[in-house]
Structure formats: structure tokens, C-alpha cells
XYZ file of N, CA and C in Angstrom:
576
model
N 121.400 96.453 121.374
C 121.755 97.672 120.663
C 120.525 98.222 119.947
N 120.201 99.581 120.559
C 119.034 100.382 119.230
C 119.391 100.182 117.962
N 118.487 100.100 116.669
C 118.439 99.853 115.730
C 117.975 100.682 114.673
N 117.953 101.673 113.909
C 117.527 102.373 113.556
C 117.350 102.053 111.836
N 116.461 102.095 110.950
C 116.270 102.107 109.440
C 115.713 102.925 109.300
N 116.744 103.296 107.630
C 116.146 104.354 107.033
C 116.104 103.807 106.010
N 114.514 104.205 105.628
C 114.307 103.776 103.974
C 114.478 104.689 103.027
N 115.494 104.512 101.838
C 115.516 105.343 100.677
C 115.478 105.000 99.656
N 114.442 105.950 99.326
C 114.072 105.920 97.794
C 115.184 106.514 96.922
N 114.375 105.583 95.473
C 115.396 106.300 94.554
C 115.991 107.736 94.537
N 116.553 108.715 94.418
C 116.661 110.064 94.451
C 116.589 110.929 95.952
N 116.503 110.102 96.834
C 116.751 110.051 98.504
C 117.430 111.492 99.071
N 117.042 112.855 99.845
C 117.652 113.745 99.488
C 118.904 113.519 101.120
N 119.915 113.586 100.005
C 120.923 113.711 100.919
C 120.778 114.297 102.204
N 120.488 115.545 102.071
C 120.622 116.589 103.162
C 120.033 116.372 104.531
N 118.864 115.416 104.318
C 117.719 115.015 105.339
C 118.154 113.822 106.104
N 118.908 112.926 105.068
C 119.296 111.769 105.801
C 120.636 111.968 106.504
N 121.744 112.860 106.033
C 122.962 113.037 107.018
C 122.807 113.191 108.493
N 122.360 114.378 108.171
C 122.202 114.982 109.968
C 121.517 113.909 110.978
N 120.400 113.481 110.401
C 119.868 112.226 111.750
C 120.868 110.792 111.279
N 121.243 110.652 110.491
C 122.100 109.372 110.704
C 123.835 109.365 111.131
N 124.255 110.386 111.060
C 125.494 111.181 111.991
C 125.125 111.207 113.409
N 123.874 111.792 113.638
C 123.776 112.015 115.180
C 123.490 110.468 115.996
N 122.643 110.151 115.113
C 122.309 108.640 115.622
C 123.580 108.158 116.133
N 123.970 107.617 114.757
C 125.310 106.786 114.861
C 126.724 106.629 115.310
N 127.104 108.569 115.295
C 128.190 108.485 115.679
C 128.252 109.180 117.185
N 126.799 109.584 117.879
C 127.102 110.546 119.272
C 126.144 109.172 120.292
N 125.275 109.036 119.691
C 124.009 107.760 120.209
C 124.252 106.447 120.299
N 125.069 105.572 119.454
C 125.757 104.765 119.017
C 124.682 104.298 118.553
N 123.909 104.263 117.805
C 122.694 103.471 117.354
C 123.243 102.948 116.139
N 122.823 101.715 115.701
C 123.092 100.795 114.682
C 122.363 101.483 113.429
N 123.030 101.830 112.548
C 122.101 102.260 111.024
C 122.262 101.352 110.266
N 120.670 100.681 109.251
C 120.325 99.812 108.700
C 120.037 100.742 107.518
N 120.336 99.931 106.098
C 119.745 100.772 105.059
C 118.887 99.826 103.862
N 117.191 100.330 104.317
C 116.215 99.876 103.638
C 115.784 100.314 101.953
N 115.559 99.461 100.928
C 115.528 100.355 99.983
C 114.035 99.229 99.191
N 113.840 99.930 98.182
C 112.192 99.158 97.854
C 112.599 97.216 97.346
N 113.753 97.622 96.621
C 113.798 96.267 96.174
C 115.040 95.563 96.670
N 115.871 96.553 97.360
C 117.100 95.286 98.206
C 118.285 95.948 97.752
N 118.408 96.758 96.371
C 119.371 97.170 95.636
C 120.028 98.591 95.580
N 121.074 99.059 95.738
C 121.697 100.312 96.167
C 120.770 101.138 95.419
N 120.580 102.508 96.108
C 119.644 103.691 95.367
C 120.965 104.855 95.832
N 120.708 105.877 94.394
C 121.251 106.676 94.503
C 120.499 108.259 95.138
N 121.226 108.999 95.514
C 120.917 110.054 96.086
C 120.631 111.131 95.188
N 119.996 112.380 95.369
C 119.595 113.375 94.717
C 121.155 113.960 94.502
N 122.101 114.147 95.264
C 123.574 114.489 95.053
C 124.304 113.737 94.410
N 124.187 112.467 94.146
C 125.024 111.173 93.562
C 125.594 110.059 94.351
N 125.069 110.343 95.632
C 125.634 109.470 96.657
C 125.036 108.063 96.376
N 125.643 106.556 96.109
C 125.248 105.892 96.125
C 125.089 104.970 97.516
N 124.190 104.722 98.031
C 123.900 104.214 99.335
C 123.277 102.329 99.441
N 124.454 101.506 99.804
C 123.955 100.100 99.720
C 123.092 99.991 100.549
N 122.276 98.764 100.227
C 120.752 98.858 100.912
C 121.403 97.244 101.862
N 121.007 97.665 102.914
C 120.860 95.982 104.059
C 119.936 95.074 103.719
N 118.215 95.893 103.342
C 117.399 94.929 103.316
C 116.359 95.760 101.974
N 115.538 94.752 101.655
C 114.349 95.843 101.071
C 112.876 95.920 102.039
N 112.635 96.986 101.166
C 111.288 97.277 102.039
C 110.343 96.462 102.708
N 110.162 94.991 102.248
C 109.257 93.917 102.290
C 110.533 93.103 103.445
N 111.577 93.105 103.948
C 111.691 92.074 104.521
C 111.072 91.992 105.724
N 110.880 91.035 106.359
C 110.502 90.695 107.677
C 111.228 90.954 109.113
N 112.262 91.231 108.407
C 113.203 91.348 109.459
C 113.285 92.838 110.122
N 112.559 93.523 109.546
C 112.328 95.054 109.867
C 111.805 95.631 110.823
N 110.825 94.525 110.617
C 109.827 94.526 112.071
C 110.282 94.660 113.872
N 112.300 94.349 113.523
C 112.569 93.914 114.654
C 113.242 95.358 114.755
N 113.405 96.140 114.239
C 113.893 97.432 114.361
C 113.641 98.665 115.134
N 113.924 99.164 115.930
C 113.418 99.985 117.198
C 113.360 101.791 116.320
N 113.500 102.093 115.356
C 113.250 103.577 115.084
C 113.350 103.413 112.940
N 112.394 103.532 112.590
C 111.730 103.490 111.466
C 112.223 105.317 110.956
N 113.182 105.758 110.049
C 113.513 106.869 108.914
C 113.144 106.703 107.973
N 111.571 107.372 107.461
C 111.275 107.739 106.117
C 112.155 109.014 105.745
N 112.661 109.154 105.032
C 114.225 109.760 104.051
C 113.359 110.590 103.193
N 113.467 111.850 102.828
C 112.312 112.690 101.862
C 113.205 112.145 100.256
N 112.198 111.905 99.212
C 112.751 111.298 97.608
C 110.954 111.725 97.139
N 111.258 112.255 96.498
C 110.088 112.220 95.136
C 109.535 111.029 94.780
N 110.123 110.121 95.198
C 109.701 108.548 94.613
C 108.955 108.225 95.803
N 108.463 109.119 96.837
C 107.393 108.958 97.996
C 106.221 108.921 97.275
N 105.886 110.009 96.489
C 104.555 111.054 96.297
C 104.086 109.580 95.668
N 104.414 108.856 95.008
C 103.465 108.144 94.195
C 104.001 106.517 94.738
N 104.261 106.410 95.872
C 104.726 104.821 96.539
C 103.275 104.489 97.322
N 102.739 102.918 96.991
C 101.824 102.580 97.589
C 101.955 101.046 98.193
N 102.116 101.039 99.322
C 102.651 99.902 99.924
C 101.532 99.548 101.272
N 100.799 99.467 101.179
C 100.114 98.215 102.288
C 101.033 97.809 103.574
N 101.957 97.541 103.031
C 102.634 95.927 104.126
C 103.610 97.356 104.721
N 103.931 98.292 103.988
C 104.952 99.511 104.754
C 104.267 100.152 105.419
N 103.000 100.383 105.114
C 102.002 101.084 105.856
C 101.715 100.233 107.281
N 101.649 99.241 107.002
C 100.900 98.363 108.087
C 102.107 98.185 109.521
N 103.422 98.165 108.582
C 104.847 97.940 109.354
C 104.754 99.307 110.002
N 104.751 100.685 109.368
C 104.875 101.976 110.040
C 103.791 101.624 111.506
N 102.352 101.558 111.079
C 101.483 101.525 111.883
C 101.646 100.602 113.310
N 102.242 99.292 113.138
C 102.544 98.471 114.178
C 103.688 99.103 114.465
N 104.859 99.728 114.435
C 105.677 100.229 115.218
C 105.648 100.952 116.118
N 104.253 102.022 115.731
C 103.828 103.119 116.471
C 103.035 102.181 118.181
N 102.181 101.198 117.025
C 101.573 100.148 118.459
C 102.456 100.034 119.122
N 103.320 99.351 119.059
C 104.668 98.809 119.778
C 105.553 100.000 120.850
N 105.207 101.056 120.275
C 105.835 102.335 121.439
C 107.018 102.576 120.349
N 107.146 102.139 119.140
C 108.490 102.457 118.313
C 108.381 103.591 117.917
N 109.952 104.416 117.395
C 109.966 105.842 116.834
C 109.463 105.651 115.322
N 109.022 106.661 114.927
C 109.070 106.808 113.457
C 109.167 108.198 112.870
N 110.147 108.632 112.082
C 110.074 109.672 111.773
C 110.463 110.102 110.298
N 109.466 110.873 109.659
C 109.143 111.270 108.783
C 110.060 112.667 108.137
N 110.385 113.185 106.933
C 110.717 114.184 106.670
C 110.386 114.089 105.412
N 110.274 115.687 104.888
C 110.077 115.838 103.348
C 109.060 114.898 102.862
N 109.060 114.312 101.878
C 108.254 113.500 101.067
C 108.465 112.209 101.691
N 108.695 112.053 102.656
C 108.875 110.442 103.518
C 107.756 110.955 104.279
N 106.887 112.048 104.577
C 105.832 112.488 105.201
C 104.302 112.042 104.561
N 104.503 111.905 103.227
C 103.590 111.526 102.425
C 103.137 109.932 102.987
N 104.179 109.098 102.944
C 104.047 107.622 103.384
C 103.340 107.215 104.780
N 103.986 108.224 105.812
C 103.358 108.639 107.481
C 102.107 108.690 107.143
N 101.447 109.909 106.233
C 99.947 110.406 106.047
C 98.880 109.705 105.611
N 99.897 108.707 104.281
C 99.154 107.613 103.628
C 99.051 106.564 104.721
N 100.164 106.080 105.690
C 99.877 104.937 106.420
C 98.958 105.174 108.102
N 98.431 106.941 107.935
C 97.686 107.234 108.928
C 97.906 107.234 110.019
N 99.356 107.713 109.884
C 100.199 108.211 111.692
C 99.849 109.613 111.744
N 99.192 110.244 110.956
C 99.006 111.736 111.498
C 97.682 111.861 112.045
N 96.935 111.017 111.726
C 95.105 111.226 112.127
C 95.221 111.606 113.294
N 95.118 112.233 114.094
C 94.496 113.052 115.510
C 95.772 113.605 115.828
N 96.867 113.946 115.264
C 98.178 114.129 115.822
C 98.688 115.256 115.198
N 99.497 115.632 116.200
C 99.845 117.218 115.218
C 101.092 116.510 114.616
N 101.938 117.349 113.591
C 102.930 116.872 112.663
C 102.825 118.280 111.413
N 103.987 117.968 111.044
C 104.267 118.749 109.996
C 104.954 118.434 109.027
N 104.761 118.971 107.440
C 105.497 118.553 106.518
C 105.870 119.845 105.736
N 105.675 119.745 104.292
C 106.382 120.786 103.379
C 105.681 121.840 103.133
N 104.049 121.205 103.794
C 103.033 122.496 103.418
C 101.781 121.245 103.908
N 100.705 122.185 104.491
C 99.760 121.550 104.253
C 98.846 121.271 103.344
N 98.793 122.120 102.434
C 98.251 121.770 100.859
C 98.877 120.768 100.055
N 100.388 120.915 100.293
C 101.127 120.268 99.727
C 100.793 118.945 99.728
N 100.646 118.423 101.090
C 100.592 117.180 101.887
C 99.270 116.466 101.345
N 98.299 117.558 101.758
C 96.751 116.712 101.293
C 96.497 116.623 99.456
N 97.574 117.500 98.639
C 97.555 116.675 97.226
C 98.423 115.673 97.442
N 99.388 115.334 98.015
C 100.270 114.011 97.843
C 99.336 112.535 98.355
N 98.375 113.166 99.223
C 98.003 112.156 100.350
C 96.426 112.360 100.145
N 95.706 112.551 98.617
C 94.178 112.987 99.621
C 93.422 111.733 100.305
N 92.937 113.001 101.348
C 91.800 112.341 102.145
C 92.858 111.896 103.820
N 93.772 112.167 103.376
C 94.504 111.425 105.310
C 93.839 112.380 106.034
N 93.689 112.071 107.400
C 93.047 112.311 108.402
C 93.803 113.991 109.338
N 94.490 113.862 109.148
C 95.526 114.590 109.806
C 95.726 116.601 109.486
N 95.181 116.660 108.498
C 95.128 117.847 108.313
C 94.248 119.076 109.007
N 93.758 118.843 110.265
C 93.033 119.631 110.948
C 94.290 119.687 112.129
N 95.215 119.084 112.433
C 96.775 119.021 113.513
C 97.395 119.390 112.874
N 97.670 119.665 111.309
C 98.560 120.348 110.680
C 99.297 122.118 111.326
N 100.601 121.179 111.827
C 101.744 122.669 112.664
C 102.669 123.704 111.314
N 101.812 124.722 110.941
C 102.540 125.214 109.973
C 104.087 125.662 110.830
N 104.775 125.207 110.680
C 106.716 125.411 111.417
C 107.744 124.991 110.651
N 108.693 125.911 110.674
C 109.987 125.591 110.310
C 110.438 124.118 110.820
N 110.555 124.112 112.450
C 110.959 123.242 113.080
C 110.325 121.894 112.956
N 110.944 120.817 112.950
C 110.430 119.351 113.656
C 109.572 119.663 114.315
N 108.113 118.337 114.062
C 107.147 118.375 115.287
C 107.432 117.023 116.224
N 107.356 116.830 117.296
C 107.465 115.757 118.054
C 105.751 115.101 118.450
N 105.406 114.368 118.070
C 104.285 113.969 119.187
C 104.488 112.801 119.514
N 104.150 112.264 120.810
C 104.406 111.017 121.476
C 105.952 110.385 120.489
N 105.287 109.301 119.848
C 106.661 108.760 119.122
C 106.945 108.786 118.050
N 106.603 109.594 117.365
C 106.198 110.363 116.019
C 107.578 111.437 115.873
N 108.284 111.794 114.334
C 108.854 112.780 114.547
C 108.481 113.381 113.089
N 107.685 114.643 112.975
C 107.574 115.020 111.099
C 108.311 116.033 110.914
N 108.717 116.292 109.675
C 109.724 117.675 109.307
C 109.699 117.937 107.735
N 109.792 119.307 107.700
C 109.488 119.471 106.464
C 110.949 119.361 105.616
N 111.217 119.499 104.340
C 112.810 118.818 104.260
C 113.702 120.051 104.220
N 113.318 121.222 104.763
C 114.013 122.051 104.933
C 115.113 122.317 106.608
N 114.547 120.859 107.236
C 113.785 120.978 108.742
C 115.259 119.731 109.406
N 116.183 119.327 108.278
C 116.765 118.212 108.910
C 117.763 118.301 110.027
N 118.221 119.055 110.846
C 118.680 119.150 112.320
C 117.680 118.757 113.046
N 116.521 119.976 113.178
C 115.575 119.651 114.214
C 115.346 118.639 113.870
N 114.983 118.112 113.362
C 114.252 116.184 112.833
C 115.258 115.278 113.413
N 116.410 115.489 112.974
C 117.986 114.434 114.090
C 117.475 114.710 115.376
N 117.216 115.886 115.499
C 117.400 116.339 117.315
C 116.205 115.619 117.611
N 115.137 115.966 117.277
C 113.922 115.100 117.338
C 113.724 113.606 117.694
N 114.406 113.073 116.968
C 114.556 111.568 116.645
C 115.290 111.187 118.196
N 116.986 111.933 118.078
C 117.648 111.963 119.176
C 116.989 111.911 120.147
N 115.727 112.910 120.725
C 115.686 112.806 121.690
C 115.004 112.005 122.538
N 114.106 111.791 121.787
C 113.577 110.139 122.032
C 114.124 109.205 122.273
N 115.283 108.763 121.496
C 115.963 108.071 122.065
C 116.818 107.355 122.987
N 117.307 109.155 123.172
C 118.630 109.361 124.378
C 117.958 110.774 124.945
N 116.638 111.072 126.043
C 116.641 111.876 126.668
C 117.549 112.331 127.327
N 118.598 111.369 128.276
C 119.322 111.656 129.031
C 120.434 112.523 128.661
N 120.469 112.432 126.995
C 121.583 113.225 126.358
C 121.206 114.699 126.116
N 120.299 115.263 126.586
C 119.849 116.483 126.190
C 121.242 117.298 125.618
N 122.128 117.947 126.460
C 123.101 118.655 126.419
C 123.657 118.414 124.971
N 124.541 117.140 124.254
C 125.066 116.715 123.772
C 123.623 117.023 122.138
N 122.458 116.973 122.641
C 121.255 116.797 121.030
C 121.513 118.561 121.223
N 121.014 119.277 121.925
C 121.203 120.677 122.480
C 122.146 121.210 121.804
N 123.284 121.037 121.678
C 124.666 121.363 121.119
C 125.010 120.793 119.809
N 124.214 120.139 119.206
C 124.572 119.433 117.980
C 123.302 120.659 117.015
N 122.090 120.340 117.417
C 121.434 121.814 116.869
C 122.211 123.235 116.988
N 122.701 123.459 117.710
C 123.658 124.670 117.941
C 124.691 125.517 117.235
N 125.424 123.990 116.793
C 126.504 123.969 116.011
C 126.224 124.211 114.562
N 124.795 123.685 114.591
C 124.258 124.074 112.755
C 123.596 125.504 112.891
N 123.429 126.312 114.032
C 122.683 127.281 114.151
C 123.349 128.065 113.758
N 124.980 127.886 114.514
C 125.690 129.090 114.189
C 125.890 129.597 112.904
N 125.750 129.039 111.477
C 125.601 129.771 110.053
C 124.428 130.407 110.104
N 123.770 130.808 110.816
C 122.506 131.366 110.484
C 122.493 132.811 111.381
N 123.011 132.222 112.593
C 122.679 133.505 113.542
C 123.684 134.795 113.403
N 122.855 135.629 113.557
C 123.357 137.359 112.911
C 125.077 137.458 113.172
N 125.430 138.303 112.691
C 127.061 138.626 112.952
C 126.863 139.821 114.177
């Protein structure tokens, strides 16, 4: 069974983590795991309290096939080595990882954007959260999710395309079904 974790930080914004962990879980059947820094439920920017499976440091993470950094304010100033090093070997490994909002900061700091295009909340934004990452010359100013190889970034305004994103990596074969799930969120937007 695919495996999917999402790590959330304290203040974790709801909005970013629904849409890709709905699509995952309930159209993909992918297993959702919930990572948090110290092991212990974190609450959401809405009030949602969300129990954690593991914390950030376990070992057991490693065995996980698609890595969700979750956008939280409690990104901008997280400095983790061993999360960095875990993001980085997943990418070795051919694993997904995908980034949104301020879970983009952690990607930049752990140097999944260096030669790669990607996008976040801004590119100014990004290189004060992150100075010095490599990545800001691939910076995709877009609304939409960027995809590269196994990479997925989004800014946190961006969370459909980022599910669909994630999705499709996963389950190419499902195009139709990721296709129609963006669709369905389109329709509040598109003209009368």
C-alpha cells in the first residue's frame, strides 16, 4: 500500500492539507500518516485538532513513499538537519515530495529547489524565509502547482492544483478521475 505523510506544524493551515489528503485517501486509496515535530497532536490554524502517528525524528518515515510539507508559520523558523536530510534522500530514492505554503520554506532550506523550477508564495518571500537556497533563478511566478520530476511546490493559495499534482504522480493512470476533482473546485470560480 502507498504511504503518504504529512507533517504538521503547530498552526498547520487547514485549507492546504484537506484537498491533497481527501484526494489521496479517499479516490487513490493511499494510506495517510500524521507527522508532527514532537509526536503530539497539533492544532490547526481553524481549530482542527489533528493526532500525530509519529514525530518528525522517527525512523520509521524513511519507509514512506510521498513526504506532505503542510504550509504553518512554524516553517519560517524550523531547522532540522535530519528532516532535511530525510526530504533529500526521498527525492534520491525516486520518492514524491511536496511542498505548499510555508512547508516550501523547509523544501528550499533542505535544497530540493537548486536547479529546479518550483514555486511558492512569492519569490522574495521565499529567499527572506530561506536566504541563500539555490533555487531562485527556477523560481515559476504561478497561481498553479509546479510539478518537476518528483517534486510538487504550491503557493498556499494553490491547494487543488498541489492534490492534483501530488495525485498525479501517483496514479497517472487516473488522469480523468485527478482531471475532475480540479474541476469540481473550479466550478466556484468560473463566470456565470
Amino acid at each position: 500500500m502507498t504511504v503518504a505523510v504529512a507533517f504538521l506544524q503547530p498552526g498547520w493551515a487547514d485549507w492546504e492539507a484537506g484537498p491533497v489528503l481527501a484526494l489521496l485517501r479517499e479516490h487513490l486509496g493511499v494510506q495517510i500518516e500524521i507527522a508532527t515535530p514532537d509526536g503530539e497532536p497539533q492544532t490547526s490554524i481553524g481549530g482542527l485538532l489533528a493526532a500525530a502517528d509519529y514525530r518528525f525524528d522517527d525512523p520509521v518515515l524513511s519507509d514512506a513513499d510521498i513526504f506532505l510539507l503542510i504550509g504553518s508559520d512554524a516553517w519560517t523558523s524550523f531547522q532540522d538537519e535530519a528532516v532535511f536530510g530525510l526530504l533529500r534522500q526521498a527525492i534520491a530514492d525516486g520518492k514524491i515530495v511536496g511542498a505548499i505554503c510555508a512547508g516550501t520554506v523547509a523544501a528550499a532550506r533542505a535544497r530540493l529547489f537548486d536547479g529546479r523550477e518550483h514555486t511558492s508564495n512569492g519569490k522574495d518571500w521565499l529567499e527572506a524565509q530561506a536566504p541563500g537556497y539555490g533555487g531562485g533563478a527556477r523560481y515559476v511566478d504561478q497561481a498553479r502547482a509546479v510539478t518537476l520530476g518528483r517534486i510538487v511546490s504550491a503557493a498556499g493559495t494553490a491547494p487543488v492544483s498541489f492534490a492534483a499534482g501530488v495525485a498525479r504522480l501517483i496514479a497517472p493512470e487516473s488522469e480523468a478521475l485527478i482531471a475532475g476533482y480540479e474541476a469540481m473546485f473550479a466550478r466556484e470560480f468560473a463566470p456565470d
